[in-house]
Amino acid sequence: MSIEPIPGRNARLIVPPLVHAGEEFQVRLLIQHPMETGFRRDVNGELIEINLLESLSLDFEGQPVFTALSMNALTANPYLAFVVAIKQSGSFNARWRDQRGNVGSISASVRVVAS
Amino acid sequence: MRRSNQPSNLTRRHAVAILATLPWWAPALDAAAQPASPRLPPTPTAPLPPLDERTRGIKMERGGLSLDIPTMAETGASVPVVLFVNPASLGTRRVTRLGILAPLNPRPVVLEIELGSALAQARLTTSIRLGATQDVVGVAQLSDGTLWQHTVNVHLTGSACFDGT
């Protein structure tokens, strides 16, 4: 039996380290997760149990960036990117949970420099 | 004929048996059909019905919404998507939600996302799964309740439903 990482524990939140105040930049979130749809079968022909992300949200210092309400057909290892602008330095924080109860989170900080 | 005798022998007992089990498994089927209901975190607005029910039978303008998706994809397992709302067409309104519908997928609501106040643009980049060649619908909901849609036909050469990834 192969050793697999716990789904959703590996993730990347990619932001630029330095930005100007009010400058628009991209926040990219990549989560390592199988996003099992429940429609696939394994080598023995048995249906693989469904395991999708059931909640996912990203905020900046408590200010919401996005909240996913439904993620039925994101790809395995879901990737989401948004364009944001911030006034002050701070950190982005993403939190998620899948249908088996695995939870994960990741944060990344951005420093605002004088423009 | 023999067949005509059967109902009188079978109906009552079978009907009772079926009715007795019905309330037990009917909700379970409903729950199985919509497995990805979000529980955490709580949505800031009142709960709404699924996006495909909200948009059913409604005539929606394209407005400032654009759905950028390849018209032909080699596999449905991963199709890149960009949903973008042109800020010039918004006026004083803001975009509250973005969604993607794939009517021929086993679960038609591909993605629905509530946009937060930290966003600079209503632009969402992601990749989705598609089960068949179909019209993919991007939907944007504005703060005044207006729904905009942009539909793109995506031709698939392979389905995500039977793919190993």
Coordinates of C-alpha atoms in Angstrom, one line a residue:
Chain A
M1 CA 0.0 0.0 0.0
S2 CA 1.4 3.3 -1.0
I3 CA 1.8 6.1 1.5
E4 CA -0.3 9.1 0.4
P5 CA -0.3 12.6 1.9
I6 CA -3.5 13.6 3.7
P7 CA -5.7 15.2 1.1
G8 CA -5.7 18.9 1.2
R9 CA -2.7 19.2 3.5
N10 CA -0.4 20.4 0.8
A11 CA -1.2 23.7 -0.8
R12 CA 0.4 26.9 -2.1
L13 CA -0.8 30.4 -1.8
I14 CA 1.2 32.5 -4.2
V15 CA 1.4 36.3 -3.7
P16 CA 4.1 38.9 -4.6
P17 CA 6.3 39.8 -1.6
L18 CA 6.2 43.5 -2.1
V19 CA 3.4 45.7 -3.7
H20 CA 2.5 49.4 -3.9
A21 CA -0.5 50.6 -1.9
G22 CA -3.6 50.1 -4.1
E23 CA -1.7 48.2 -6.8
E24 CA -3.6 45.3 -8.4
F25 CA -2.0 42.0 -8.1
Q26 CA -2.9 38.3 -8.4
V27 CA -3.4 35.9 -5.5
R28 CA -3.2 32.3 -6.6
L29 CA -4.3 29.4 -4.6
L30 CA -3.4 25.8 -5.4
I31 CA -4.6 22.9 -3.2
Q32 CA -3.4 19.3 -3.5
H33 CA -6.6 17.4 -3.3
P34 CA -8.1 14.5 -5.4
M35 CA -11.6 16.1 -5.6
E36 CA -13.1 12.6 -6.0
T37 CA -16.4 13.0 -7.8
G38 CA -18.0 9.7 -6.7
F39 CA -18.4 8.6 -10.3
R40 CA -15.0 7.0 -10.8
R41 CA -14.3 3.3 -10.3
D42 CA -11.1 1.7 -8.9
V43 CA -9.3 -1.2 -10.5
N44 CA -11.8 -3.7 -8.9
G45 CA -14.7 -1.9 -10.4
E46 CA -15.9 -0.5 -7.1
L47 CA -17.1 3.1 -7.0
I48 CA -14.6 5.4 -5.3
E49 CA -16.2 7.3 -2.4
I50 CA -17.0 11.0 -3.1
N51 CA -14.6 13.4 -1.5
L52 CA -14.9 17.0 -2.7
L53 CA -13.9 20.2 -1.0
E54 CA -17.1 21.4 0.7
S55 CA -15.9 24.7 2.0
L56 CA -13.2 27.1 0.9
S57 CA -12.6 30.7 1.7
L58 CA -9.8 33.2 1.4
D59 CA -9.5 36.5 3.4
F60 CA -7.1 39.3 3.9
E61 CA -6.8 40.4 7.5
G62 CA -10.4 39.4 8.2
Q63 CA -11.7 41.1 5.0
P64 CA -13.2 38.4 2.7
V65 CA -11.6 37.9 -0.8
F66 CA -13.9 35.0 -1.8
T67 CA -16.0 32.3 -0.3
A68 CA -16.8 29.2 -2.4
L69 CA -20.4 28.1 -2.0
S70 CA -20.3 25.2 -4.5
M71 CA -17.3 23.3 -5.9
N72 CA -18.9 20.3 -7.6
A73 CA -16.7 20.2 -10.7
L74 CA -13.3 21.8 -10.0
T75 CA -10.4 19.8 -11.2
A76 CA -8.3 17.5 -9.0
N77 CA -5.8 19.8 -7.3
P78 CA -8.0 22.9 -7.6
Y79 CA -6.5 26.1 -8.7
L80 CA -8.2 29.5 -8.2
A81 CA -6.8 33.0 -8.9
F82 CA -8.2 36.4 -8.1
V83 CA -7.1 40.0 -8.5
V84 CA -6.9 42.0 -5.4
A85 CA -5.6 45.4 -4.2
I86 CA -4.6 46.2 -0.6
K87 CA -3.7 49.4 1.3
Q88 CA -1.7 48.0 4.2
S89 CA 0.7 45.2 4.7
G90 CA -0.9 42.0 6.0
S91 CA -1.5 38.3 5.4
F92 CA -3.8 36.3 3.2
N93 CA -5.4 33.3 4.9
A94 CA -7.1 30.4 3.1
R95 CA -9.1 27.8 4.9
W96 CA -10.9 24.7 3.5
R97 CA -12.5 21.4 4.5
D98 CA -13.4 18.3 2.5
Q99 CA -16.3 15.9 2.8
R100 CA -14.2 13.5 4.9
G101 CA -13.6 16.2 7.4
N102 CA -10.0 16.9 6.5
V103 CA -9.3 20.5 7.1
G104 CA -6.4 22.7 5.8
S105 CA -5.2 26.2 5.8
I106 CA -2.4 28.3 4.4
S107 CA -1.3 31.9 4.7
A108 CA 1.0 34.2 2.9
S109 CA 2.0 37.8 3.8
V110 CA 2.4 40.8 1.5
R111 CA 4.3 44.0 2.4
V112 CA 3.1 47.3 1.1
V113 CA 5.9 49.7 0.2
A114 CA 5.5 53.5 -0.3
S115 CA 4.7 54.3 -3.9
Chain B
M1 CA -54.4 -14.2 -18.5
R2 CA -52.2 -14.9 -15.5
R3 CA -50.9 -11.4 -15.6
S4 CA -54.4 -9.9 -14.9
N5 CA -54.7 -12.0 -11.7
Q6 CA -51.4 -10.7 -10.2
P7 CA -52.4 -7.2 -9.1
S8 CA -55.1 -8.4 -6.6
N9 CA -52.6 -10.8 -5.0
L10 CA -49.7 -8.4 -4.8
T11 CA -50.8 -4.9 -4.6
R12 CA -51.8 -4.4 -1.0
R13 CA -48.9 -6.0 0.7
H14 CA -46.4 -4.6 -1.7
A15 CA -47.9 -1.1 -1.6
V16 CA -47.7 -1.1 2.2
A17 CA -44.1 -2.4 2.1
I18 CA -43.0 0.2 -0.4
L19 CA -44.8 3.1 1.3
A20 CA -43.3 2.1 4.6
T21 CA -39.8 2.3 3.3
L22 CA -40.4 5.4 1.1
P23 CA -39.9 8.2 3.7
W24 CA -36.7 6.6 4.8
W25 CA -34.8 6.5 1.6
A26 CA -36.4 9.4 -0.3
P27 CA -34.4 12.1 1.7
A28 CA -31.3 10.0 1.5
L29 CA -31.5 10.1 -2.3
D30 CA -31.9 13.9 -2.2
A31 CA -28.9 14.2 0.0
A32 CA -26.9 12.0 -2.3
A33 CA -27.8 14.1 -5.3
Q34 CA -26.4 17.3 -3.7
P35 CA -23.4 16.2 -1.7
A36 CA -21.3 19.3 -1.8
S37 CA -23.4 21.6 0.4
P38 CA -21.1 24.1 2.0
R39 CA -21.2 24.0 5.9
L40 CA -18.2 26.2 6.7
P41 CA -18.0 29.2 6.8
P42 CA -21.5 30.5 7.0
T43 CA -22.6 32.5 3.9
P44 CA -23.0 36.2 4.6
T45 CA -26.4 36.4 2.8
A46 CA -29.6 34.4 3.2
P47 CA -29.3 30.9 1.7
L48 CA -30.4 30.7 -2.0
P49 CA -31.5 27.7 -4.0
P50 CA -28.9 26.2 -6.3
L51 CA -27.7 28.4 -9.2
D52 CA -29.3 26.2 -11.9
E53 CA -32.7 26.6 -10.2
R54 CA -32.3 30.4 -9.8
T55 CA -31.4 30.8 -13.5
R56 CA -34.0 28.3 -14.9
G57 CA -36.4 30.0 -17.4
I58 CA -34.9 33.4 -16.8
K59 CA -33.8 35.4 -19.8
M60 CA -30.4 36.9 -19.0
E61 CA -28.5 39.5 -20.8
R62 CA -24.8 39.1 -21.4
G63 CA -24.1 42.5 -19.9
G64 CA -20.4 43.0 -19.1
L65 CA -19.6 39.4 -18.4
S66 CA -17.2 37.3 -20.5
L67 CA -16.5 33.6 -20.1
D68 CA -13.1 32.8 -21.6
I69 CA -12.9 29.1 -22.2
P70 CA -11.5 27.0 -25.1
T71 CA -14.1 26.0 -27.7
M72 CA -12.4 22.7 -28.1
A73 CA -10.8 20.7 -25.2
E74 CA -8.8 17.5 -25.4
T75 CA -10.1 16.2 -22.1
G76 CA -12.9 17.3 -19.8
A77 CA -10.7 16.5 -16.8
S78 CA -9.2 19.9 -16.8
V79 CA -10.6 22.9 -18.8
P80 CA -9.1 26.3 -18.0
V81 CA -11.7 29.1 -17.5
V82 CA -11.5 32.9 -16.9
L83 CA -14.7 34.7 -15.8
F84 CA -14.5 38.4 -16.1
V85 CA -16.9 41.3 -15.6
N86 CA -16.0 44.5 -17.3
P87 CA -16.1 47.2 -14.6
A88 CA -17.2 49.9 -17.1
S89 CA -20.6 48.2 -17.4
L90 CA -21.3 48.0 -13.7
G91 CA -22.0 51.7 -12.8
T92 CA -22.5 51.9 -9.1
R93 CA -23.2 48.2 -8.7
R94 CA -20.7 45.5 -7.7
V95 CA -20.5 41.9 -8.6
T96 CA -21.6 39.7 -5.6
R97 CA -21.3 36.2 -7.1
L98 CA -19.8 34.4 -10.0
G99 CA -20.9 31.0 -11.1
I100 CA -20.4 28.4 -13.8
L101 CA -23.1 26.0 -15.0
A102 CA -22.5 22.9 -17.2
P103 CA -26.1 21.6 -17.8
L104 CA -24.9 18.1 -19.0
N105 CA -22.6 17.5 -16.1
P106 CA -23.9 15.0 -13.4
R107 CA -23.9 18.0 -11.1
P108 CA -24.7 21.0 -13.2
V109 CA -23.5 23.7 -10.8
V110 CA -19.8 23.5 -11.5
L111 CA -18.8 26.4 -9.2
E112 CA -20.4 29.2 -7.3
I113 CA -18.3 31.8 -5.5
E114 CA -19.2 34.8 -3.3
L115 CA -16.9 37.7 -4.0
G116 CA -15.5 39.7 -1.1
S117 CA -14.6 43.3 -0.5
A118 CA -10.9 42.8 -0.9
L119 CA -11.1 42.1 -4.6
A120 CA -10.0 44.7 -7.1
Q121 CA -11.7 43.1 -10.1
A122 CA -14.5 40.7 -10.6
R123 CA -12.1 38.2 -12.3
L124 CA -11.9 34.5 -11.6
T125 CA -9.3 32.2 -13.0
T126 CA -9.7 28.4 -12.5
S127 CA -10.0 25.1 -14.2
I128 CA -13.1 22.9 -14.3
R129 CA -14.3 19.4 -15.2
L130 CA -16.7 18.8 -18.0
G131 CA -18.6 15.5 -18.6
A132 CA -19.7 16.1 -22.2
T133 CA -19.6 18.5 -25.2
Q134 CA -22.1 21.2 -24.1
D135 CA -22.9 24.9 -23.7
V136 CA -21.0 26.1 -20.6
V137 CA -22.7 29.1 -18.9
G138 CA -20.9 31.7 -16.9
V139 CA -23.2 33.6 -14.6
A140 CA -22.6 36.9 -12.7
Q141 CA -24.9 38.2 -10.0
L142 CA -24.8 41.9 -9.3
S143 CA -25.6 43.7 -6.1
D144 CA -29.0 44.8 -7.4
G145 CA -29.9 41.2 -8.1
T146 CA -29.3 41.4 -11.9
L147 CA -28.0 38.1 -13.5
W148 CA -25.7 38.2 -16.5
Q149 CA -24.8 35.2 -18.5
H150 CA -22.3 34.3 -21.2
T151 CA -22.6 30.9 -22.9
V152 CA -19.8 29.2 -24.8
N153 CA -20.1 25.9 -26.6
V154 CA -17.2 23.7 -25.6
H155 CA -16.4 20.6 -27.7
L156 CA -14.8 17.8 -25.8
T157 CA -12.9 14.9 -27.3
G158 CA -12.8 13.1 -23.9
S159 CA -15.1 13.2 -20.8
A160 CA -14.0 13.8 -17.2
C161 CA -16.4 11.1 -16.0
F162 CA -14.3 8.3 -17.4
D163 CA -10.9 9.8 -17.0
G164 CA -8.3 8.4 -14.6
T165 CA -7.4 11.8 -13.2

